[in-house]
CSV table of C-alpha atoms in Angstrom, one decimal:
chain,number,residue,atom,x,y,z
A,1,MET,CA,13.7,-10.0,-11.4
A,2,TYR,CA,15.8,-10.7,-8.3
A,3,HIS,CA,16.3,-8.3,-5.4
A,4,LEU,CA,18.5,-8.9,-2.3
A,5,GLY,CA,16.2,-7.1,0.1
A,6,GLY,CA,18.6,-7.3,3.0
A,7,PRO,CA,19.4,-9.8,5.7
A,8,GLU,CA,15.8,-10.7,6.3
A,9,PHE,CA,14.5,-11.6,2.8
A,10,ARG,CA,15.1,-11.9,-0.9
A,11,CYS,CA,12.6,-11.0,-3.6
A,12,TYR,CA,11.9,-12.9,-6.8
A,13,GLY,CA,9.5,-11.6,-9.5
A,14,VAL,CA,8.4,-11.6,-13.0
A,15,GLY,CA,6.3,-9.1,-14.9
A,16,VAL,CA,4.9,-8.1,-18.2
A,17,ALA,CA,3.9,-4.7,-19.6
A,18,TYR,CA,1.8,-3.6,-22.6
A,19,ASP,CA,1.7,-0.1,-24.1
A,20,SER,CA,-0.5,0.9,-27.0
A,21,GLY,CA,-0.3,4.6,-26.6
A,22,ALA,CA,-3.4,5.6,-24.7
A,23,LEU,CA,-3.7,2.2,-22.9
A,24,LYS,CA,-1.0,1.0,-20.6
A,25,THR,CA,-1.1,-2.1,-18.5
A,26,ASN,CA,1.3,-4.2,-16.4
A,27,LEU,CA,1.2,-7.4,-14.4
A,28,ILE,CA,3.8,-8.3,-11.8
A,29,TYR,CA,4.1,-11.4,-9.6
A,30,GLU,CA,6.6,-11.3,-6.7
A,31,VAL,CA,7.7,-13.6,-3.9
A,32,LEU,CA,9.5,-12.4,-0.7
A,33,ASP,CA,11.0,-15.5,0.8
A,34,ASN,CA,11.4,-14.1,4.4
A,35,LYS,CA,14.1,-16.7,4.7
A,36,ASN,CA,15.9,-15.1,7.7
A,37,LYS,CA,13.0,-13.2,9.2
A,38,LYS,CA,12.1,-14.5,12.6
A,39,GLN,CA,9.1,-14.0,14.9
A,40,ILE,CA,9.6,-13.1,18.5
A,41,ASP,CA,9.2,-16.8,19.4
A,42,GLY,CA,11.9,-17.8,16.9
A,43,SER,CA,9.6,-19.3,14.2
A,44,ASN,CA,9.9,-18.4,10.5
A,45,TYR,CA,7.6,-16.2,8.6
A,46,LYS,CA,5.7,-17.6,5.7
A,47,ALA,CA,6.9,-16.4,2.2
A,48,THR,CA,4.9,-13.4,1.0
A,49,GLN,CA,3.3,-13.6,-2.5
A,50,LEU,CA,2.1,-10.5,-4.3
A,51,LEU,CA,0.2,-10.2,-7.6
A,52,ASN,CA,-0.2,-6.7,-8.9
A,53,LEU,CA,-2.2,-5.5,-11.9
A,54,GLY,CA,-2.1,-1.9,-13.1
A,55,MET,CA,-3.9,-0.1,-15.9
A,56,SER,CA,-4.2,3.4,-17.2
A,57,TYR,CA,-6.0,5.0,-20.1
A,58,ASP,CA,-5.5,8.5,-21.5
A,59,PHE,CA,-8.8,10.0,-22.9
A,60,GLY,CA,-7.0,13.2,-23.8
A,61,THR,CA,-8.6,15.5,-21.3
A,62,ILE,CA,-8.5,13.1,-18.5
A,63,LYS,CA,-6.4,10.1,-17.5
A,64,ILE,CA,-7.9,7.2,-15.5
A,65,TYR,CA,-5.7,4.9,-13.4
A,66,GLY,CA,-6.6,1.6,-11.7
A,67,ALA,CA,-4.8,-1.1,-9.8
A,68,TYR,CA,-5.4,-4.4,-8.0
A,69,GLU,CA,-3.2,-6.3,-5.6
A,70,LEU,CA,-3.6,-9.8,-4.2
A,71,ALA,CA,-1.4,-10.4,-1.2
A,72,ILE,CA,-0.9,-13.8,0.5
A,73,HIS,CA,0.9,-14.1,3.8
A,74,SER,CA,1.7,-10.4,3.7
A,75,PRO,CA,2.7,-8.3,6.7
A,76,LEU,CA,-0.3,-6.3,7.7
A,77,PRO,CA,-0.7,-2.9,6.1
A,78,GLY,CA,0.0,0.0,8.4
A,79,VAL,CA,1.7,-2.1,11.1
A,80,ASP,CA,5.3,-1.1,11.8
A,81,TRP,CA,6.8,-4.4,12.9
A,82,LYS,CA,10.2,-2.8,13.6
A,83,LYS,CA,8.7,-0.5,16.2
A,84,TYR,CA,6.6,-3.3,17.6
A,85,GLU,CA,9.6,-5.6,18.0
A,86,ALA,CA,11.6,-2.7,19.6
A,87,GLY,CA,8.8,-2.2,22.1
A,88,THR,CA,8.0,1.3,20.9
A,89,ASP,CA,4.7,0.6,19.2
A,90,LEU,CA,1.6,-1.2,20.3
A,91,ILE,CA,-0.4,-3.5,18.0
A,92,PRO,CA,-3.8,-4.8,18.8
A,93,PRO,CA,-3.6,-8.4,19.9
A,94,ILE,CA,-5.7,-9.5,17.0
A,95,LEU,CA,-3.1,-8.3,14.6
A,96,GLN,CA,0.0,-9.9,16.3
A,97,SER,CA,0.7,-12.5,13.7
A,98,THR,CA,2.9,-15.5,14.4
A,99,GLY,CA,4.2,-15.8,10.9
A,100,LYS,CA,1.4,-16.4,8.4
A,101,GLY,CA,0.5,-12.7,8.1
A,102,ALA,CA,-2.7,-11.8,6.3
A,103,ASN,CA,-4.3,-12.4,2.9
A,104,PHE,CA,-6.0,-9.4,1.4
A,105,ASN,CA,-7.3,-7.8,-1.8
A,106,ALA,CA,-6.7,-4.1,-2.5
A,107,PHE,CA,-8.2,-1.9,-5.2
A,108,SER,CA,-7.4,1.7,-6.2
A,109,LEU,CA,-8.9,4.1,-8.7
A,110,GLY,CA,-7.5,7.4,-9.7
A,111,ALA,CA,-7.8,10.2,-12.2
A,112,SER,CA,-5.9,13.3,-13.3
A,113,ALA,CA,-7.0,16.2,-15.5
A,114,PRO,CA,-5.8,19.7,-16.4
A,115,LEU,CA,-7.5,22.5,-14.5
A,116,TRP,CA,-6.8,26.3,-14.4
A,117,GLY,CA,-3.3,25.9,-15.8
A,118,GLY,CA,-2.3,23.0,-13.4
A,119,THR,CA,-3.2,19.4,-12.9
A,120,LEU,CA,-5.9,18.1,-10.5
A,121,MET,CA,-5.5,14.5,-9.3
A,122,GLY,CA,-7.7,12.3,-7.1
A,123,GLN,CA,-7.5,8.7,-5.9
A,124,THR,CA,-9.4,6.3,-3.7
A,125,GLN,CA,-8.4,2.9,-2.3
A,126,TYR,CA,-10.2,0.0,-0.6
A,127,ALA,CA,-8.8,-3.2,0.8
A,128,PHE,CA,-10.2,-6.1,2.7
A,129,GLY,CA,-8.7,-9.3,4.1
A,130,LYS,CA,-8.2,-11.8,6.9
A,131,VAL,CA,-5.5,-12.3,9.5
A,132,LYS,CA,-4.3,-15.9,9.0
A,133,ASP,CA,-3.2,-16.4,12.5
A,134,LYS,CA,-2.9,-14.4,15.7
A,135,MET,CA,-1.2,-14.7,19.0
A,136,ASN,CA,-4.1,-13.5,21.2
A,137,PRO,CA,-7.7,-13.2,19.8
A,138,ASP,CA,-9.4,-10.1,21.0
A,139,ILE,CA,-12.7,-10.2,22.9
A,140,SER,CA,-14.7,-10.3,19.7
A,141,GLY,CA,-12.5,-12.8,18.0
A,142,GLU,CA,-12.5,-10.6,14.9
A,143,ASP,CA,-9.9,-11.7,12.3
A,144,LYS,CA,-11.2,-9.8,9.2
A,145,PHE,CA,-10.2,-6.2,8.4
A,146,ASN,CA,-10.7,-3.5,5.9
A,147,THR,CA,-9.2,-0.1,5.0
A,148,PHE,CA,-10.4,2.8,2.9
A,149,SER,CA,-8.7,6.1,1.9
A,150,ILE,CA,-9.4,9.0,-0.4
A,151,GLY,CA,-7.3,11.9,-1.5
A,152,ALA,CA,-6.9,14.8,-3.9
A,153,ALA,CA,-4.0,16.9,-5.1
A,154,TYR,CA,-3.3,19.9,-7.2
A,155,VAL,CA,-0.1,20.9,-8.9
A,156,TYR,CA,0.4,24.3,-10.5
A,157,PRO,CA,3.6,25.1,-12.4
A,158,ILE,CA,5.0,28.6,-12.0
A,159,SER,CA,7.8,28.0,-14.4
A,160,LYS,CA,9.4,25.1,-16.3
A,161,ARG,CA,11.2,24.0,-13.1
A,162,THR,CA,9.2,25.5,-10.2
A,163,GLY,CA,5.6,25.0,-9.0
A,164,LEU,CA,3.2,24.9,-6.2
A,165,TYR,CA,1.4,21.8,-4.9
A,166,SER,CA,-1.3,20.9,-2.4
A,167,TYR,CA,-2.7,17.6,-1.1
A,168,GLY,CA,-5.4,16.5,1.2
A,169,GLY,CA,-6.4,12.9,2.2
A,170,TRP,CA,-8.4,10.9,4.7
A,171,SER,CA,-8.2,7.2,5.7
A,172,THR,CA,-9.9,4.8,8.0
A,173,ALA,CA,-9.9,1.1,8.9
A,174,GLY,CA,-12.4,-1.3,10.3
A,175,LYS,CA,-12.9,-4.5,12.1
A,176,ALA,CA,-9.6,-6.0,13.3
A,177,ALA,CA,-7.6,-3.0,12.0
A,178,LYS,CA,-9.7,-0.3,13.6
A,179,LEU,CA,-7.1,0.3,16.3
A,180,VAL,CA,-4.1,0.6,14.0
A,181,ASN,CA,-3.4,4.3,14.1
A,182,ASP,CA,-1.3,4.4,11.0
A,183,LEU,CA,-4.4,3.4,9.0
A,184,ARG,CA,-6.6,6.1,10.4
A,185,GLY,CA,-6.5,9.9,10.1
A,186,TRP,CA,-6.1,12.8,7.7
A,187,THR,CA,-3.4,14.9,6.3
A,188,GLY,CA,-3.1,18.2,4.4
A,189,ILE,CA,0.0,19.6,2.6
A,190,PHE,CA,0.9,22.7,0.8
A,191,GLY,CA,4.3,23.5,-0.6
A,192,MET,CA,6.6,24.5,-3.5
A,193,TYR,CA,8.9,22.4,-5.5
A,194,HIS,CA,11.9,23.2,-7.7
A,195,ARG,CA,13.7,20.8,-10.1
A,196,PHE,CA,17.5,21.4,-10.3
């Protein structure tokens, strides 16, 4: 796989998938070269490496989903660097990377099952990692971080092309990421969809 991501990076990757009916798995390795992505001080970003493993199993009445991601020199999750570089977003000093980004492990587990004529879905996610460098250590010197989220959704079809949906979720972050607002909070949605 090759992807021209834009003026800042190119993406290379390779993957393999296996499907035996009830069991589905896939493994993907990607590299984002960050070739033309520059830090505020003009230095280069390290290349980002991502390893993703996904798996699902259909038991008939319930489907289980799981995923794992290993990230090396990755931009920090939940940090909008575009806003930061434009001066419209604040990032805790501990998370202001000078190009090495962060290494982290992320896990997710989800399930879906039919309920009352619709489909009920749920998912939880946990990640932990370490900031590889930082411009200005905070008072505690904390460089490790973690995130956690949980959510549930329900979809109810009214007809073949129209239905109702609802979703609720909550997320939080700890240690060095505890002040990143995009990683903390809750949301609730209710709406209708129609497929044309």
